[in-house]
XYZ file of C-alpha atoms in Angstrom:
350
model
C 65.966 85.726 96.882
C 62.771 86.208 98.838
C 62.640 87.187 102.460
C 59.696 86.385 104.713
C 59.458 88.521 107.814
C 57.466 88.403 111.007
C 56.830 91.853 112.387
C 55.564 90.524 115.714
C 57.631 90.974 118.843
C 60.008 88.115 119.575
C 58.577 85.457 121.843
C 59.019 81.816 122.664
C 57.068 79.553 120.343
C 55.722 77.654 123.354
C 54.099 80.864 124.542
C 52.120 81.101 121.298
C 49.905 78.261 122.452
C 50.943 75.786 119.750
C 50.617 72.219 120.992
C 53.088 69.743 119.516
C 53.137 65.967 119.756
C 55.788 63.484 118.794
C 55.113 59.959 117.679
C 54.483 57.760 114.698
C 52.641 58.750 111.543
C 48.882 58.835 111.473
C 46.911 56.806 108.978
C 47.213 57.965 105.379
C 45.098 61.054 104.775
C 44.401 61.737 108.436
C 45.362 65.029 110.019
C 48.112 64.873 112.656
C 47.105 65.105 116.297
C 48.023 68.189 118.249
C 48.212 71.757 117.035
C 45.197 73.960 116.537
C 42.090 74.203 114.520
C 42.353 77.001 111.998
C 40.451 79.561 114.039
C 42.954 79.304 116.889
C 46.128 78.814 114.895
C 48.922 81.265 115.869
C 49.049 83.137 112.582
C 52.298 84.923 113.303
C 54.157 81.598 112.994
C 53.362 81.579 109.266
C 53.690 85.360 108.963
C 50.059 85.970 108.095
C 47.501 88.162 109.860
C 44.226 87.192 108.172
C 42.839 83.734 109.075
C 41.647 83.348 105.473
C 45.279 83.302 104.335
C 46.471 80.721 106.898
C 46.557 77.143 105.599
C 48.367 74.987 108.246
C 46.192 73.801 111.118
C 48.691 71.807 113.223
C 51.903 69.805 113.166
C 53.583 66.790 114.711
C 57.226 65.719 114.920
C 58.096 62.254 113.633
C 61.853 62.532 114.260
C 64.237 65.424 114.862
C 64.162 66.228 111.140
C 60.878 64.764 109.881
C 57.442 66.244 110.481
C 53.797 65.952 109.526
C 51.783 69.137 109.058
C 48.019 69.254 108.668
C 46.541 71.942 106.444
C 43.227 72.984 104.973
C 42.777 74.585 101.582
C 39.743 76.765 100.963
C 37.261 75.720 98.295
C 37.098 79.392 97.355
C 39.657 82.090 98.166
C 39.724 85.784 97.332
C 43.037 85.393 95.479
C 43.808 81.674 94.986
C 40.650 81.282 92.935
C 39.574 77.893 91.564
C 40.639 77.400 87.958
C 37.513 77.184 85.771
C 35.596 76.712 89.013
C 36.644 73.050 89.007
C 40.323 72.844 90.026
C 42.300 74.143 92.967
C 44.856 76.823 92.096
C 48.265 75.054 91.992
C 49.919 78.108 93.529
C 48.259 76.998 96.769
C 50.978 74.343 96.768
C 53.738 76.955 96.782
C 52.064 79.049 99.483
C 51.461 75.975 101.654
C 55.129 74.993 101.251
C 56.187 78.497 102.292
C 53.951 78.567 105.366
C 54.883 75.014 106.380
C 58.599 75.798 106.206
C 58.282 78.903 108.374
C 56.038 77.110 110.870
C 58.618 74.367 111.410
C 61.528 76.800 111.468
C 59.881 78.584 114.401
C 58.236 75.633 116.119
C 60.748 72.830 115.620
C 64.087 74.583 115.201
C 63.743 77.520 117.568
C 64.001 80.393 115.096
C 62.812 83.419 117.106
C 59.649 85.109 115.923
C 61.018 88.359 114.536
C 63.932 86.803 112.653
C 63.890 87.008 108.877
C 63.740 84.222 106.314
C 65.259 84.202 102.857
C 63.965 81.587 100.433
C 66.489 80.951 97.692
C 64.809 78.107 95.819
C 61.303 76.687 95.551
C 60.040 73.930 93.266
C 57.069 71.602 93.051
C 55.560 69.038 90.698
C 51.835 68.397 91.047
C 49.280 65.917 89.766
C 46.797 68.294 88.097
C 44.081 65.673 87.639
C 44.061 65.262 91.435
C 43.303 68.931 92.071
C 39.705 68.559 90.918
C 37.323 70.165 93.384
C 34.650 68.021 95.029
C 32.147 68.494 97.811
C 34.333 67.218 100.650
C 36.662 69.537 102.660
C 40.191 70.022 101.411
C 42.071 68.711 104.428
C 45.577 67.748 103.382
C 48.739 66.455 105.032
C 52.248 67.701 104.299
C 55.098 65.310 105.119
C 58.343 67.247 105.556
C 61.970 66.076 105.659
C 64.642 68.616 106.608
C 68.304 68.208 105.677
C 71.598 70.088 105.402
C 70.726 71.967 108.558
C 73.268 74.613 109.497
C 72.984 75.635 113.150
C 73.420 79.163 114.429
C 73.468 79.342 118.213
C 70.155 78.047 119.510
C 68.561 78.639 116.121
C 69.408 77.688 112.537
C 71.209 79.498 109.760
C 69.820 77.517 106.829
C 68.155 74.274 105.834
C 66.721 72.354 102.893
C 63.197 70.945 102.933
C 61.493 68.239 100.917
C 57.698 68.096 101.060
C 55.029 65.603 100.035
C 51.437 66.863 99.932
C 48.726 64.215 100.033
C 45.001 63.924 100.642
C 42.713 60.942 101.148
C 45.561 58.569 100.369
C 46.444 60.328 97.118
C 49.608 62.330 96.420
C 48.843 65.866 95.222
C 52.348 67.246 94.814
C 56.022 66.902 95.692
C 58.325 69.839 96.252
C 61.305 71.312 97.995
C 63.213 74.458 98.761
C 66.138 76.079 100.534
C 65.920 78.839 103.112
C 68.307 80.802 105.269
C 67.552 82.692 108.474
C 68.852 86.085 109.550
C 68.517 87.650 112.979
C 66.594 90.901 113.232
C 69.805 92.728 114.131
C 71.712 91.349 111.150
C 68.808 92.078 108.837
C 68.743 95.689 109.980
C 72.422 95.989 109.130
C 71.749 94.457 105.720
C 68.573 96.333 104.841
C 68.549 99.321 107.169
C 68.763 101.831 104.338
C 65.641 100.306 102.751
C 63.416 100.445 105.839
C 62.189 103.886 104.882
C 60.221 102.453 101.980
C 57.911 100.535 104.334
C 54.517 102.192 104.155
C 55.647 104.734 101.560
C 53.223 105.241 98.659
C 54.144 103.194 95.581
C 52.582 104.417 92.320
C 50.007 101.942 91.008
C 50.729 101.313 87.340
C 47.987 100.636 84.796
C 47.098 96.963 84.502
C 47.085 94.846 81.386
C 43.650 93.484 80.525
C 42.784 90.865 83.159
C 41.664 88.341 80.520
C 45.148 88.411 78.961
C 46.711 87.059 82.143
C 44.008 84.666 83.327
C 42.358 86.997 85.801
C 38.904 88.520 86.022
C 39.596 91.266 88.575
C 41.990 94.094 87.691
C 42.945 94.294 91.352
C 44.657 90.894 91.056
C 46.706 91.808 87.968
C 50.424 92.212 88.737
C 51.652 93.089 85.235
C 51.649 96.509 83.570
C 52.159 97.049 79.820
C 55.803 96.851 78.771
C 57.904 98.163 75.875
C 57.465 95.098 73.646
C 55.691 91.791 73.336
C 56.557 89.343 76.097
C 57.853 92.048 78.462
C 55.908 93.765 81.230
C 56.635 96.013 84.182
C 55.826 94.560 87.575
C 52.672 96.182 88.953
C 52.539 96.628 92.727
C 49.377 97.280 94.689
C 50.644 97.506 98.249
C 47.057 97.499 99.478
C 46.312 94.038 98.109
C 44.997 91.987 101.052
C 46.834 88.751 100.161
C 49.915 89.783 98.172
C 50.750 92.551 100.644
C 49.212 91.134 103.804
C 51.636 93.199 105.934
C 54.131 96.020 105.429
C 57.326 95.009 103.663
C 60.509 96.629 102.398
C 60.663 94.557 99.194
C 58.449 92.643 96.763
C 56.975 89.471 98.356
C 57.855 86.141 96.798
C 54.262 85.053 96.198
C 53.778 88.164 94.070
C 56.764 87.196 91.907
C 55.321 83.702 91.482
C 51.989 85.201 90.457
C 53.769 87.486 87.989
C 55.438 84.425 86.469
C 52.087 82.634 86.203
C 50.388 85.647 84.604
C 53.253 86.087 82.137
C 53.038 82.390 81.224
C 49.318 82.755 80.531
C 49.962 85.819 78.372
C 52.542 84.143 76.114
C 50.403 81.026 75.587
C 47.153 82.502 74.197
C 44.531 79.909 73.437
C 45.985 77.540 76.033
C 44.526 77.248 79.533
C 47.896 77.461 81.243
C 47.947 75.543 84.541
C 51.214 75.839 86.545
C 51.358 72.136 87.362
C 55.145 72.277 87.782
C 57.237 75.231 88.933
C 60.985 75.696 89.468
C 62.044 79.041 90.898
C 65.246 80.776 91.959
C 65.086 83.954 94.027
C 68.408 85.692 93.346
C 68.126 89.135 94.944
C 65.695 91.311 96.826
C 63.286 93.016 94.427
C 62.905 96.615 95.515
C 59.510 98.285 95.676
C 60.513 101.710 94.440
C 62.408 100.816 91.257
C 61.068 99.382 87.985
C 61.191 95.612 87.677
C 60.777 94.037 84.254
C 59.148 90.631 83.718
C 60.023 88.751 80.524
C 58.503 85.443 79.404
C 58.958 83.122 76.451
C 57.733 79.696 75.471
C 60.523 77.122 75.178
C 60.631 73.464 74.107
C 59.990 71.067 76.969
C 61.156 67.894 75.250
C 57.718 66.420 75.908
C 54.791 67.019 73.570
C 52.460 66.627 76.537
C 54.005 69.643 78.315
C 53.905 73.366 77.522
C 56.890 75.157 79.096
C 57.448 78.853 79.761
C 60.570 80.509 81.134
C 60.172 83.753 83.050
C 62.813 86.123 84.381
C 62.714 89.372 86.327
C 65.297 92.136 85.923
C 65.845 95.198 88.052
C 68.623 97.755 87.577
C 69.861 95.587 84.683
C 70.421 92.672 87.058
C 68.518 89.393 87.007
C 66.679 89.040 90.312
C 64.310 86.099 89.759
C 63.876 83.168 87.379
C 61.045 80.698 87.032
C 60.227 77.783 84.745
C 56.583 76.740 84.610
C 55.120 73.634 82.984
C 51.492 73.093 82.033
C 49.747 70.063 80.549
C 49.605 70.553 76.774
C 45.935 69.549 76.873
C 45.292 72.285 79.405
C 41.948 73.201 77.885
C 40.763 69.651 78.475
C 42.274 69.436 81.968
C 41.072 72.713 83.417
C 38.147 73.652 81.199
C 37.361 77.147 79.978
C 39.179 79.758 82.071
C 36.558 82.344 81.173
C 34.104 80.520 83.403
C 36.045 82.041 86.310
C 34.075 85.222 85.705
C 30.783 83.472 86.352
C 32.217 81.738 89.429
C 33.500 85.034 90.850
C 30.172 86.750 90.189
C 28.307 83.944 91.946
C 30.605 84.193 94.989
C 29.959 87.951 95.266
C 26.176 87.720 94.868
């Protein structure tokens, strides 16, 4: 279970300056009319504070339950770094799904800014050969269908979403998820005894070698050495600008997804693991101030073209998170040499 919180004061979405249009779909690959350019996008609607971490740029209603969201992916990002300098990071798909869902919950379904979201499930399947970077901007469109909507007063209690991400007439990924919404008052009753951990210092554990988990910067490593092979302790740097973009009373979901990706890389040495497909269940809040153990193992996929890794997280002897990640078996051919990331990062910093 992952909760996404806005710490801004409650306000009407209309007052945020977000323009919305209704109508028929635009031409394939075109961004929807209405909304904002990125520089003026109301970041609190996707629960981000830094414009660099905001991917939606506008949205348009097609029906009461179907929407089109425009988004832009960066060609280079401080955390979602290009794989081998040639492919977009597939975890951009998951983060775009998360931001799109929260945007529509606030803008289309009236969830007050200040309410809390819990994401219970998230899954996507991508087309990795279509994530190849080119010279043109990465403007994408996300078509969203909402179902099984449970109303709660003038807001919603829960809903399911199905998403289709496409660009220039080409499908990049399909995905879906399930969220529930909790009022600020109810959340305080549920988590009031954990609010004291917000802003409290969390010891920074030693990192495993970045190369072992597909990273070049130790600051982006979220795994610490564990008691045996295939097991690590979750490493939390609450000052990380993307993973901890704002104060929180529990471990953010994107950090758990990154831990799963890094664990998958570690248990598939010699394979350029690309998380082309991800299926995740968030079962409980993961607390900041107690050890959380990440365990990964390679499992048969039933398809020789797919490398599969199962990852689980345990805290206080209770399973809190599970994730299955699939990568093309010819990952080295698809994504190139991961070590070239070092050169790409050095060039970006020069």
